[in-house]
Structure formats: C-alpha cells, structure tokens
PDB file of C-alpha atoms in Angstrom:
ATOM      1  CA  ILE A1272      -5.095 -21.558  30.551  1.00  0.00           C
ATOM      2  CA  CYS A1273      -4.291 -21.698  26.846  1.00  0.00           C
ATOM      3  CA  LEU A1274      -6.307 -23.989  24.599  1.00  0.00           C
ATOM      4  CA  LYS A1275      -4.936 -24.631  21.113  1.00  0.00           C
ATOM      5  CA  LEU A1276      -7.051 -26.161  18.411  1.00  0.00           C
ATOM      6  CA  TYR A1277      -4.087 -27.414  16.405  1.00  0.00           C
ATOM      7  CA  SER A1278      -1.321 -29.928  16.964  1.00  0.00           C
ATOM      8  CA  SER A1279       2.215 -29.105  18.022  1.00  0.00           C
ATOM      9  CA  GLN A1280       3.393 -30.428  14.644  1.00  0.00           C
ATOM     10  CA  THR A1281       1.175 -27.861  12.897  1.00  0.00           C
ATOM     11  CA  ALA A1282       2.506 -25.134  15.177  1.00  0.00           C
ATOM     12  CA  THR A1283       6.157 -25.933  14.424  1.00  0.00           C
ATOM     13  CA  LYS A1284       6.043 -26.975  10.768  1.00  0.00           C
ATOM     14  CA  VAL A1285       3.150 -25.082   9.179  1.00  0.00           C
ATOM     15  CA  MET A1286       2.643 -21.862  11.123  1.00  0.00           C
ATOM     16  CA  LYS A1287       5.127 -19.019  10.909  1.00  0.00           C
ATOM     17  CA  SER A1288       6.837 -17.887  14.098  1.00  0.00           C
ATOM     18  CA  GLU A1289       6.296 -14.223  13.129  1.00  0.00           C
ATOM     19  CA  SER A1290       3.684 -12.611  10.947  1.00  0.00           C
ATOM     20  CA  GLU A1291       4.599 -10.754   7.775  1.00  0.00           C
ATOM     21  CA  PRO A1292       4.871  -6.948   8.236  1.00  0.00           C
ATOM     22  CA  GLU A1293       1.661  -5.160   7.304  1.00  0.00           C
ATOM     23  CA  LEU A1294       3.310  -3.090   4.559  1.00  0.00           C
ATOM     24  CA  ARG A1295       4.199  -6.338   2.806  1.00  0.00           C
ATOM     25  CA  ARG A1296       0.790  -7.993   3.007  1.00  0.00           C
ATOM     26  CA  VAL A1297      -1.840  -5.309   2.401  1.00  0.00           C
ATOM     27  CA  PRO A1298      -2.754  -3.422  -0.794  1.00  0.00           C
ATOM     28  CA  LEU A1299      -0.795  -0.170  -0.883  1.00  0.00           C
ATOM     29  CA  GLU A1300      -3.114   2.030  -2.942  1.00  0.00           C
ATOM     30  CA  GLU A1301      -4.738   3.711   0.061  1.00  0.00           C
ATOM     31  CA  ILE A1302      -1.386   4.136   1.815  1.00  0.00           C
ATOM     32  CA  CYS A1303       0.140   5.764  -1.282  1.00  0.00           C
ATOM     33  CA  LEU A1304      -2.844   8.122  -1.539  1.00  0.00           C
ATOM     34  CA  SER A1305      -2.452   9.102   2.118  1.00  0.00           C
ATOM     35  CA  ILE A1306       1.266   9.758   1.722  1.00  0.00           C
ATOM     36  CA  LEU A1307       0.768  11.982  -1.299  1.00  0.00           C
ATOM     37  CA  ALA A1308      -2.293  13.786   0.106  1.00  0.00           C
ATOM     38  CA  SER A1309      -0.563  14.633   3.363  1.00  0.00           C
ATOM     39  CA  GLY A1310       2.513  15.993   1.586  1.00  0.00           C
ATOM     40  CA  LEU A1311       4.894  13.742   3.501  1.00  0.00           C
ATOM     41  CA  ALA A1312       6.870  13.088   0.322  1.00  0.00           C
ATOM     42  CA  LYS A1313       6.823  13.861  -3.384  1.00  0.00           C
ATOM     43  CA  SER A1314       7.063  10.166  -4.139  1.00  0.00           C
ATOM     44  CA  ALA A1315       5.314   7.326  -2.345  1.00  0.00           C
ATOM     45  CA  MET A1316       8.158   5.025  -3.406  1.00  0.00           C
ATOM     46  CA  ASP A1317      10.783   7.161  -1.657  1.00  0.00           C
ATOM     47  CA  PHE A1318       8.711   7.435   1.502  1.00  0.00           C
ATOM     48  CA  LEU A1319       7.921   3.715   1.743  1.00  0.00           C
ATOM     49  CA  SER A1320      11.512   2.711   0.995  1.00  0.00           C
ATOM     50  CA  LYS A1321      12.529   4.393   4.277  1.00  0.00           C
ATOM     51  CA  ALA A1322      10.221   2.178   6.354  1.00  0.00           C
ATOM     52  CA  PRO A1323      11.894  -0.246   8.802  1.00  0.00           C
ATOM     53  CA  GLN A1324      10.569  -3.187   6.776  1.00  0.00           C
ATOM     54  CA  PRO A1325       9.770  -1.676   3.369  1.00  0.00           C
ATOM     55  CA  PRO A1326       7.457  -3.330   0.853  1.00  0.00           C
ATOM     56  CA  ASP A1327       8.849  -4.667  -2.406  1.00  0.00           C
ATOM     57  CA  GLN A1328       9.443  -2.030  -5.053  1.00  0.00           C
ATOM     58  CA  SER A1329       7.310  -3.982  -7.520  1.00  0.00           C
ATOM     59  CA  THR A1330       4.369  -3.903  -5.095  1.00  0.00           C
ATOM     60  CA  VAL A1331       4.583  -0.123  -4.727  1.00  0.00           C
ATOM     61  CA  GLU A1332       4.903   0.261  -8.507  1.00  0.00           C
ATOM     62  CA  ALA A1333       1.804  -1.890  -8.987  1.00  0.00           C
ATOM     63  CA  ALA A1334      -0.156   0.219  -6.473  1.00  0.00           C
ATOM     64  CA  LEU A1335       0.895   3.432  -8.207  1.00  0.00           C
ATOM     65  CA  LYS A1336      -0.056   1.919 -11.578  1.00  0.00           C
ATOM     66  CA  VAL A1337      -3.548   1.146 -10.246  1.00  0.00           C
ATOM     67  CA  LEU A1338      -3.860   4.714  -8.961  1.00  0.00           C
ATOM     68  CA  GLU A1339      -2.700   6.032 -12.326  1.00  0.00           C
ATOM     69  CA  ASP A1340      -5.209   3.822 -14.163  1.00  0.00           C
ATOM     70  CA  VAL A1341      -8.011   5.067 -11.885  1.00  0.00           C
ATOM     71  CA  GLY A1342      -6.974   8.653 -12.544  1.00  0.00           C
ATOM     72  CA  ALA A1343      -5.947   9.507  -8.991  1.00  0.00           C
ATOM     73  CA  VAL A1344      -2.233  10.027  -9.685  1.00  0.00           C
ATOM     74  CA  THR A1345      -0.249  11.469 -12.554  1.00  0.00           C
ATOM     75  CA  ARG A1346       3.298  10.330 -13.078  1.00  0.00           C
ATOM     76  CA  ASN A1347       5.746  12.191 -15.273  1.00  0.00           C
ATOM     77  CA  PRO A1348       8.288   9.901 -16.984  1.00  0.00           C
ATOM     78  CA  ALA A1349      10.760  12.808 -17.029  1.00  0.00           C
ATOM     79  CA  LEU A1350      10.489  13.097 -13.242  1.00  0.00           C
ATOM     80  CA  PRO A1351      10.244   9.495 -11.961  1.00  0.00           C
ATOM     81  CA  LYS A1352      10.581  10.529  -8.322  1.00  0.00           C
ATOM     82  CA  VAL A1353       7.531  12.814  -8.363  1.00  0.00           C
ATOM     83  CA  ASP A1354       3.928  11.602  -8.103  1.00  0.00           C
ATOM     84  CA  GLN A1355       1.094  14.139  -8.163  1.00  0.00           C
ATOM     85  CA  LEU A1356      -2.461  13.685  -6.997  1.00  0.00           C
ATOM     86  CA  THR A1357      -5.194  14.721  -9.374  1.00  0.00           C
ATOM     87  CA  PRO A1358      -8.344  16.417  -8.057  1.00  0.00           C
ATOM     88  CA  LEU A1359      -9.947  12.957  -8.079  1.00  0.00           C
ATOM     89  CA  GLY A1360      -7.011  11.653  -6.052  1.00  0.00           C
ATOM     90  CA  GLN A1361      -7.533  14.397  -3.461  1.00  0.00           C
ATOM     91  CA  HIS A1362     -11.120  13.244  -2.988  1.00  0.00           C
ATOM     92  CA  LEU A1363     -10.198   9.551  -2.956  1.00  0.00           C
ATOM     93  CA  ALA A1364      -7.606  10.166  -0.236  1.00  0.00           C
ATOM     94  CA  LYS A1365     -10.410  11.359   2.057  1.00  0.00           C
ATOM     95  CA  ILE A1366     -12.565   8.270   1.544  1.00  0.00           C
ATOM     96  CA  PRO A1367     -11.471   5.165   3.521  1.00  0.00           C
ATOM     97  CA  VAL A1368     -12.232   2.677   0.722  1.00  0.00           C
ATOM     98  CA  ASP A1369     -10.370   1.074  -2.160  1.00  0.00           C
ATOM     99  CA  ALA A1370      -9.525   3.597  -4.908  1.00  0.00           C
ATOM    100  CA  ARG A1371     -11.598   1.802  -7.574  1.00  0.00           C
ATOM    101  CA  LEU A1372     -14.637   1.650  -5.301  1.00  0.00           C
ATOM    102  CA  GLY A1373     -14.118   5.269  -4.254  1.00  0.00           C
ATOM    103  CA  LYS A1374     -14.066   6.393  -7.878  1.00  0.00           C
ATOM    104  CA  MET A1375     -17.320   4.555  -8.458  1.00  0.00           C
ATOM    105  CA  LEU A1376     -18.861   6.249  -5.407  1.00  0.00           C
ATOM    106  CA  ILE A1377     -17.759   9.693  -6.525  1.00  0.00           C
TER     107      ILE A1377
END
C-alpha cells in the first residue's frame, strides 16, 4: 500500500521525476579537501570534471575560493591545475565539518 500526501497534479507538474545528482546540490568544500588530502589528484577541478555527472565549474571554483579564504588551500596562478593543502587544510580534511567551522574549532 502506498499513501501519498499530495495530488497527482503536484506529482506531475511540480515534483521532478529524478533528483539532482549529489555533486550538483551539496557544498563541495569538504569533497575538495578529501580529494586533495587523499592525493587522488593535484587539482580538485580535474578530478571532479571526470565524474559521470560533474558539478559546474563555477561551483568548484567557488568551493576552492572558500578553502583559499579559510587558509586550507594555496593556489598558484602560474600553475592553475595544481591545488596544495596547507597544514591547516590537512587538519580540516580529517574533521567531518564545514571548513569554516573546522577552522574555528582548531
């Protein structure tokens, strides 16, 4: 038995038939930290662009900008495809919280 608390019109006109992929709907700061800390790639952008349903480039750039502002990542303009974790970034990658909150905790 399936009980729905919405009308069939709501189901067909308002609700989406498929949900948005997780990489496109969640903040990417923690994911970028994990990628860089594990050594899977030298650039989080390159790694995420190879995903089956990659996030927008602007979203990844924004996440890396937040990490740079926090002090977790250094980015060299001469080497745009290389992101490096700072010592703070190494610690933040181990804490399962938002980077800004993690910095405050540390």
